[in-house]
Amino acid sequence: MSRIGITFEEVKKAIVELQGRQKNPTVDAIREILGTGSKSTIARYLREWKAQHGLGTHDDGRLPSDLLGIVNGLWDALRNKADAQIDKYAQESGIKLAQLQQELAHSKKLETNLQQKLHLLEEQLHQRTEESRHLKAKLIIEEQEKIRIIERATALESRCQEHKDENQRLHQLLKHVQENLEHYQAATQKLREEQSLLVEKQRNEYEQRISLLQTQATALSSEKSVCQAQQDHLKILHESLVTEHKILTAQHAEAQGQHETLKMAYGSIQHDHEILKKQNEAQTTKLTTLQNTLVEMRLHIQSRDEKIASLENNVIKANDKIEVLRHENQFVLQEKSNLEGQLKQMQEMLSPDKVRVAS
């Protein structure tokens, strides 16, 4: 299959591109741009193009110097304007970026300070929590001590009541012994009176029984001695009971004093308990305030984070604006290429005029 050759239009476009590069349109240069075609065909098309534009065989085909100066001046003006705009936008972006960086550094510094304050508040909160825990433990110990004191006071009251009951029982026993002794003495006295009357009235009847009566009197004397001994023993027992009653009364008074002391200690402990309870409530209120402050600081940090994110978005927007300026610069370059193409077309249009002027 035969290869398709180059056309005149392809050669013409290659010549225009070489003129834009300020290069001489030679056969080799055109073939280098096209990448194909025979040199004879390219030379034929080149001669045809030069003939159309009124150029001699040895003419290099470059743009006229005055038209080239106008194009260069226009290009320099456009490039200077674009560079000025780019510098302006770059300067504004640099100022904004510096301001954003300063705000970001300030925000980070403020965030660091807030983190330090937050850490300090957390330490204070932990310390207050430990103090509250110690106070609660102390309160539990004091309540246990209070329960032990109440139990001891109850035991002392029970023991005191037992002593009172024992003392009352001993008093009743002593009273019963005294009643028996009085009854015996009354009975003895009545018996003596009856015997005296019987002896006076019946002396003759009892003369035979004197020995028996004497024996009975001796027995009664012995019994009286026994009763006297029992009475003495009961008297001693009564004195002992009185002494024991005094001791028990003293112990009761001492127990009552201990009870009053324990009651005062209980009142003091209850007062301390109320104080500790109030302190605990104050600590709880302060802890709640610290927690609310902590929440506010976290919200403030979150607001700062949002502001930092907004600043970062502004930086991204500034970078996007710089990218837009770069695209505009590329657009200016494309416009330059278009102007070069238009200048080439103007050159093509001016070439026949030169031919007519020459003729």
Short mmCIF file of C-alpha atoms in Angstrom, two decimals:
data_model
loop_
_atom_site.label_atom_id
_atom_site.label_comp_id
_atom_site.label_asym_id
_atom_site.label_seq_id
_atom_site.Cartn_x
_atom_site.Cartn_y
_atom_site.Cartn_z
CA MET A 1 0.00 0.00 0.00
CA SER A 2 1.45 3.37 -1.09
CA ARG A 3 2.08 6.14 1.46
CA ILE A 4 -0.06 9.34 1.22
CA GLY A 5 2.13 12.38 0.46
CA ILE A 6 2.13 15.78 2.14
CA THR A 7 -0.11 18.66 0.98
CA PHE A 8 0.48 22.33 0.36
CA GLU A 9 -1.65 23.29 3.37
CA GLU A 10 0.56 21.21 5.69
CA VAL A 11 3.66 22.91 4.34
CA LYS A 12 1.96 26.32 4.73
CA LYS A 13 1.13 25.63 8.41
CA ALA A 14 4.70 24.51 9.06
CA ILE A 15 6.01 27.75 7.50
CA VAL A 16 3.69 29.87 9.71
CA GLU A 17 4.92 27.96 12.80
CA LEU A 18 8.56 28.58 11.80
CA GLN A 19 7.82 32.30 11.35
CA GLY A 20 6.30 32.39 14.83
CA ARG A 21 9.56 30.91 16.13
CA GLN A 22 11.55 33.53 14.14
CA LYS A 23 13.22 30.78 12.13
CA ASN A 24 13.97 30.67 8.40
CA PRO A 25 11.46 28.34 6.60
CA THR A 26 13.84 25.93 4.91
CA VAL A 27 13.14 22.50 3.46
CA ASP A 28 14.89 20.73 6.33
CA ALA A 29 13.12 22.86 8.98
CA ILE A 30 9.71 22.17 7.37
CA ARG A 31 10.43 18.45 7.12
CA GLU A 32 11.53 18.41 10.79
CA ILE A 33 8.16 19.89 11.81
CA LEU A 34 6.09 17.63 9.54
CA GLY A 35 8.17 14.53 10.28
CA THR A 36 7.53 13.19 6.76
CA GLY A 37 7.54 14.13 3.06
CA SER A 38 10.20 14.22 0.39
CA LYS A 39 12.52 17.18 0.14
CA SER A 40 11.64 17.76 -3.55
CA THR A 41 7.93 18.01 -2.77
CA ILE A 42 8.61 20.32 0.20
CA ALA A 43 10.91 22.48 -1.98
CA ARG A 44 8.22 22.71 -4.70
CA TYR A 45 5.54 23.75 -2.19
CA LEU A 46 7.98 26.24 -0.59
CA ARG A 47 8.66 27.89 -3.97
CA GLU A 48 4.92 28.04 -4.60
CA TRP A 49 4.34 29.70 -1.21
CA LYS A 50 7.09 32.24 -1.82
CA ALA A 51 5.61 33.02 -5.23
CA GLN A 52 2.20 33.61 -3.67
CA HIS A 53 3.69 36.01 -1.13
CA GLY A 54 5.93 37.83 -3.57
CA LEU A 55 9.15 36.53 -2.09
CA GLY A 56 12.25 35.72 -4.02
CA THR A 57 13.92 32.41 -4.01
CA HIS A 58 16.63 33.60 -1.66
CA ASP A 59 14.24 35.50 0.67
CA ASP A 60 14.24 33.97 4.20
CA GLY A 61 10.45 34.44 4.68
CA ARG A 62 10.67 36.20 8.07
CA LEU A 63 8.21 38.90 9.28
CA PRO A 64 8.93 42.57 8.49
CA SER A 65 10.86 44.35 11.23
CA ASP A 66 8.21 47.09 11.81
CA LEU A 67 5.40 44.49 12.12
CA LEU A 68 7.61 42.37 14.33
CA GLY A 69 8.25 45.40 16.59
CA ILE A 70 4.52 46.06 16.93
CA VAL A 71 3.88 42.40 17.77
CA ASN A 72 6.76 42.35 20.28
CA GLY A 73 5.53 45.59 21.88
CA LEU A 74 2.01 44.21 22.14
CA TRP A 75 3.35 40.95 23.53
CA ASP A 76 5.56 42.76 26.10
CA ALA A 77 2.62 44.92 27.20
CA LEU A 78 0.40 41.87 27.64
CA ARG A 79 3.14 39.99 29.47
CA ASN A 80 3.92 42.98 31.76
CA LYS A 81 0.22 43.39 32.53
CA ALA A 82 -0.12 39.69 33.28
CA ASP A 83 3.07 39.71 35.40
CA ALA A 84 1.83 42.79 37.30
CA GLN A 85 -1.51 41.12 37.99
CA ILE A 86 0.24 37.92 39.02
CA ASP A 87 2.60 39.87 41.32
CA LYS A 88 -0.34 41.80 42.76
CA TYR A 89 -2.36 38.66 43.41
CA ALA A 90 0.74 36.91 44.73
CA GLN A 91 1.48 39.84 47.09
CA GLU A 92 -2.14 39.96 48.29
CA SER A 93 -2.15 36.21 48.68
CA GLY A 94 1.15 36.39 50.57
CA ILE A 95 -0.23 39.09 52.92
CA LYS A 96 -3.43 37.13 53.46
CA LEU A 97 -1.43 33.93 53.92
CA ALA A 98 0.84 35.66 56.48
CA GLN A 99 -2.23 37.00 58.32
CA LEU A 100 -3.81 33.57 58.24
CA GLN A 101 -0.58 32.01 59.50
CA GLN A 102 -0.41 34.59 62.32
CA GLU A 103 -4.03 33.88 63.23
CA LEU A 104 -3.32 30.16 63.03
CA ALA A 105 -0.26 30.54 65.30
CA HIS A 106 -2.30 32.66 67.71
CA SER A 107 -5.08 30.08 67.66
CA LYS A 108 -2.58 27.28 68.28
CA LYS A 109 -1.02 29.25 71.14
CA LEU A 110 -4.48 29.90 72.59
CA GLU A 111 -5.32 26.24 72.13
CA THR A 112 -2.10 25.28 73.98
CA ASN A 113 -3.02 27.62 76.84
CA LEU A 114 -6.53 26.19 76.94
CA GLN A 115 -5.11 22.66 76.94
CA GLN A 116 -2.85 23.61 79.88
CA LYS A 117 -5.79 25.15 81.75
CA LEU A 118 -7.85 22.08 80.95
CA HIS A 119 -5.09 19.82 82.27
CA LEU A 120 -4.84 21.96 85.43
CA LEU A 121 -8.61 21.81 85.91
CA GLU A 122 -8.56 18.05 85.42
CA GLU A 123 -5.85 17.75 88.08
CA GLN A 124 -7.87 19.96 90.45
CA LEU A 125 -10.96 17.87 89.69
CA HIS A 126 -9.02 14.68 90.45
CA GLN A 127 -7.70 16.22 93.69
CA ARG A 128 -11.21 17.34 94.72
CA THR A 129 -12.53 13.88 93.91
CA GLU A 130 -9.83 12.28 96.10
CA GLU A 131 -10.63 14.74 98.93
CA SER A 132 -14.34 13.95 98.60
CA ARG A 133 -13.55 10.22 98.68
CA HIS A 134 -11.41 10.66 101.82
CA LEU A 135 -14.15 12.74 103.47
CA LYS A 136 -16.73 10.07 102.64
CA ALA A 137 -14.45 7.37 104.09
CA LYS A 138 -13.90 9.48 107.22
CA LEU A 139 -17.64 10.04 107.48
CA ILE A 140 -18.29 6.28 107.24
CA ILE A 141 -15.67 5.62 109.97
CA GLU A 142 -17.23 8.27 112.23
CA GLU A 143 -20.70 6.82 111.65
CA GLN A 144 -19.36 3.37 112.59
CA GLU A 145 -17.76 4.89 115.72
CA LYS A 146 -21.06 6.59 116.48
CA ILE A 147 -22.87 3.23 116.19
CA ARG A 148 -20.31 1.61 118.51
CA ILE A 149 -20.75 4.43 121.07
CA ILE A 150 -24.54 4.09 120.90
CA GLU A 151 -24.23 0.31 121.39
CA ARG A 152 -21.89 0.85 124.35
CA ALA A 153 -24.27 3.40 125.88
CA THR A 154 -27.16 0.96 125.39
CA ALA A 155 -25.13 -1.80 127.08
CA LEU A 156 -24.29 0.53 129.98
CA GLU A 157 -27.95 1.50 130.36
CA SER A 158 -28.92 -2.18 130.30
CA ARG A 159 -26.28 -2.98 132.93
CA CYS A 160 -27.43 -0.04 135.06
CA GLN A 161 -31.03 -1.30 134.81
CA GLU A 162 -29.87 -4.77 135.86
CA HIS A 163 -28.11 -3.26 138.89
CA LYS A 164 -31.29 -1.35 139.77
CA ASP A 165 -33.35 -4.54 139.49
CA GLU A 166 -30.84 -6.44 141.69
CA ASN A 167 -30.82 -3.62 144.22
CA GLN A 168 -34.62 -3.60 144.33
CA ARG A 169 -34.66 -7.39 144.79
CA LEU A 170 -32.18 -7.10 147.69
CA HIS A 171 -34.29 -4.37 149.28
CA GLN A 172 -37.37 -6.58 149.02
CA LEU A 173 -35.46 -9.50 150.54
CA LEU A 174 -34.24 -7.30 153.42
CA LYS A 175 -37.76 -6.02 153.98
CA HIS A 176 -39.07 -9.57 154.03
CA VAL A 177 -36.40 -10.60 156.59
CA GLN A 178 -37.22 -7.60 158.77
CA GLU A 179 -40.94 -8.45 158.63
CA ASN A 180 -40.19 -12.07 159.64
CA LEU A 181 -37.99 -10.85 162.52
CA GLU A 182 -40.67 -8.47 163.81
CA HIS A 183 -43.27 -11.17 163.56
CA TYR A 184 -41.04 -13.57 165.50
CA GLN A 185 -40.32 -10.97 168.18
CA ALA A 186 -44.04 -10.20 168.54
CA ALA A 187 -44.83 -13.88 168.76
CA THR A 188 -42.11 -14.36 171.42
CA GLN A 189 -43.36 -11.44 173.45
CA LYS A 190 -46.92 -12.75 173.29
CA LEU A 191 -45.72 -16.19 174.31
CA ARG A 192 -43.83 -14.75 177.30
CA GLU A 193 -46.89 -12.84 178.47
CA GLU A 194 -49.04 -15.92 178.19
CA GLN A 195 -46.45 -17.97 180.09
CA SER A 196 -46.27 -15.34 182.83
CA LEU A 197 -50.01 -15.38 183.22
CA LEU A 198 -50.08 -19.14 183.25
CA VAL A 199 -47.24 -19.23 185.82
CA GLU A 200 -49.09 -16.80 188.15
CA LYS A 201 -52.48 -18.40 187.71
CA GLN A 202 -51.36 -21.98 187.62
CA ARG A 203 -48.23 -21.93 189.78
CA ASN A 204 -49.36 -25.03 191.56
CA GLU A 205 -50.19 -26.77 188.34
CA TYR A 206 -46.83 -25.98 186.85
CA GLU A 207 -44.60 -26.62 189.76
CA GLN A 208 -44.25 -30.17 188.57
CA ARG A 209 -43.48 -28.96 185.18
CA ILE A 210 -40.81 -26.38 186.17
CA SER A 211 -38.00 -28.52 185.03
CA LEU A 212 -39.73 -29.02 181.71
CA LEU A 213 -40.39 -25.31 181.37
CA GLN A 214 -36.84 -24.54 182.30
CA THR A 215 -35.74 -26.95 179.64
CA GLN A 216 -38.11 -25.24 177.23
CA ALA A 217 -36.82 -21.84 178.42
CA THR A 218 -33.29 -23.01 177.81
CA ALA A 219 -34.31 -24.20 174.35
CA LEU A 220 -36.06 -20.93 173.77
CA SER A 221 -32.98 -19.06 174.97
CA SER A 222 -30.89 -21.10 172.57
CA GLU A 223 -33.36 -20.40 169.83
CA LYS A 224 -33.30 -16.77 170.81
CA SER A 225 -29.53 -16.80 170.59
CA VAL A 226 -29.80 -18.37 167.17
CA CYS A 227 -32.36 -15.78 166.17
CA GLN A 228 -30.13 -13.06 167.62
CA ALA A 229 -27.23 -14.48 165.63
CA GLN A 230 -29.43 -14.58 162.54
CA GLN A 231 -30.48 -11.02 163.26
CA ASP A 232 -26.85 -9.95 163.59
CA HIS A 233 -26.03 -11.81 160.38
CA LEU A 234 -28.98 -10.17 158.62
CA LYS A 235 -27.85 -6.80 159.98
CA ILE A 236 -24.37 -7.40 158.59
CA LEU A 237 -25.94 -8.54 155.32
CA HIS A 238 -28.11 -5.42 155.35
CA GLU A 239 -25.04 -3.21 155.88
CA SER A 240 -23.29 -5.09 153.10
CA LEU A 241 -26.30 -4.56 150.84
CA VAL A 242 -26.38 -0.88 151.77
CA THR A 243 -22.67 -0.63 150.92
CA GLU A 244 -23.22 -2.47 147.67
CA HIS A 245 -26.18 -0.21 146.96
CA LYS A 246 -23.94 2.82 147.49
CA ILE A 247 -21.33 1.28 145.18
CA LEU A 248 -23.98 0.54 142.57
CA THR A 249 -25.34 4.08 142.97
CA ALA A 250 -21.82 5.44 142.43
CA GLN A 251 -21.39 3.16 139.40
CA HIS A 252 -24.75 4.30 138.11
CA ALA A 253 -23.71 7.94 138.58
CA GLU A 254 -20.41 7.17 136.82
CA ALA A 255 -22.27 5.37 134.03
CA GLN A 256 -24.63 8.32 133.78
CA GLY A 257 -21.60 10.65 133.57
CA GLN A 258 -20.12 8.44 130.84
CA HIS A 259 -23.48 8.46 129.12
CA GLU A 260 -23.55 12.29 129.24
CA THR A 261 -19.94 12.36 127.95
CA LEU A 262 -20.84 9.95 125.15
CA LYS A 263 -23.93 12.02 124.43
CA MET A 264 -21.79 15.16 124.17
CA ALA A 265 -19.28 13.27 121.97
CA TYR A 266 -22.17 12.07 119.83
CA GLY A 267 -23.41 15.66 119.52
CA SER A 268 -19.92 16.80 118.57
CA ILE A 269 -19.63 13.98 116.02
CA GLN A 270 -23.06 14.87 114.63
CA HIS A 271 -21.98 18.52 114.39
CA ASP A 272 -18.78 17.47 112.59
CA HIS A 273 -20.93 15.26 110.38
CA GLU A 274 -23.10 18.25 109.45
CA ILE A 275 -19.98 20.35 108.74
CA LEU A 276 -18.52 17.56 106.59
CA LYS A 277 -21.85 17.20 104.83
CA LYS A 278 -21.91 20.93 104.06
CA GLN A 279 -18.29 20.80 102.90
CA ASN A 280 -19.14 17.81 100.71
CA GLU A 281 -22.09 19.71 99.21
CA ALA A 282 -19.84 22.73 98.60
CA GLN A 283 -17.22 20.49 96.99
CA THR A 284 -19.95 18.90 94.86
CA THR A 285 -21.19 22.35 93.78
CA LYS A 286 -17.64 23.43 92.99
CA LEU A 287 -17.08 20.18 91.09
CA THR A 288 -20.24 20.85 89.05
CA THR A 289 -19.00 24.39 88.32
CA LEU A 290 -15.63 23.02 87.22
CA GLN A 291 -17.34 20.48 84.97
CA ASN A 292 -19.47 23.25 83.41
CA THR A 293 -16.30 25.35 82.90
CA LEU A 294 -14.64 22.32 81.33
CA VAL A 295 -17.57 21.89 78.92
CA GLU A 296 -17.42 25.60 78.02
CA MET A 297 -13.69 25.35 77.37
CA ARG A 298 -14.21 22.30 75.19
CA LEU A 299 -16.87 24.22 73.22
CA HIS A 300 -14.45 27.14 72.94
CA ILE A 301 -11.73 24.80 71.68
CA GLN A 302 -14.20 23.33 69.20
CA SER A 303 -15.03 26.87 68.02
CA ARG A 304 -11.31 27.56 67.64
CA ASP A 305 -10.92 24.34 65.67
CA GLU A 306 -13.75 25.41 63.39
CA LYS A 307 -12.10 28.82 62.96
CA ILE A 308 -8.79 27.11 62.15
CA ALA A 309 -10.61 24.92 59.62
CA SER A 310 -12.15 28.08 58.13
CA LEU A 311 -8.71 29.69 57.93
CA GLU A 312 -7.36 26.58 56.24
CA ASN A 313 -10.25 26.78 53.77
CA ASN A 314 -9.32 30.43 53.12
CA VAL A 315 -5.74 29.34 52.46
CA ILE A 316 -7.04 26.69 50.07
CA LYS A 317 -9.18 29.34 48.35
CA ALA A 318 -6.14 31.61 48.06
CA ASN A 319 -4.18 28.75 46.51
CA ASP A 320 -7.10 28.14 44.15
CA LYS A 321 -7.03 31.84 43.22
CA ILE A 322 -3.31 31.57 42.50
CA GLU A 323 -4.07 28.52 40.38
CA VAL A 324 -6.74 30.57 38.55
CA LEU A 325 -4.15 33.27 37.91
CA ARG A 326 -1.84 30.65 36.52
CA HIS A 327 -4.61 29.50 34.23
CA GLU A 328 -5.17 33.13 33.20
CA ASN A 329 -1.46 33.38 32.46
CA GLN A 330 -1.75 30.29 30.31
CA PHE A 331 -4.77 31.88 28.64
CA VAL A 332 -2.68 35.00 27.94
CA LEU A 333 -0.03 32.78 26.42
CA GLN A 334 -2.69 31.20 24.25
CA GLU A 335 -3.87 34.66 23.26
CA LYS A 336 -0.29 35.45 22.35
CA SER A 337 -0.22 32.40 20.10
CA ASN A 338 -3.52 33.52 18.56
CA LEU A 339 -2.08 37.00 18.01
CA GLU A 340 0.94 35.46 16.36
CA GLY A 341 -1.40 33.53 14.09
CA GLN A 342 -3.32 36.71 13.34
CA LEU A 343 -0.03 38.49 12.61
CA LYS A 344 0.88 35.72 10.25
CA GLN A 345 -2.47 36.12 8.55
CA MET A 346 -1.82 39.89 8.38
CA GLN A 347 1.53 39.13 6.87
CA GLU A 348 -0.14 36.93 4.32
CA MET A 349 -2.59 39.70 3.62
CA LEU A 350 0.16 42.33 3.40
CA SER A 351 2.33 40.32 1.01
CA PRO A 352 0.05 40.81 -2.06
CA ASP A 353 -0.08 44.54 -1.29
CA LYS A 354 3.70 44.62 -1.46
CA VAL A 355 3.54 42.84 -4.78
CA ARG A 356 1.08 45.39 -6.10
CA VAL A 357 3.18 48.28 -4.81
CA ALA A 358 6.26 46.82 -6.46
CA SER A 359 4.43 46.47 -9.78
#
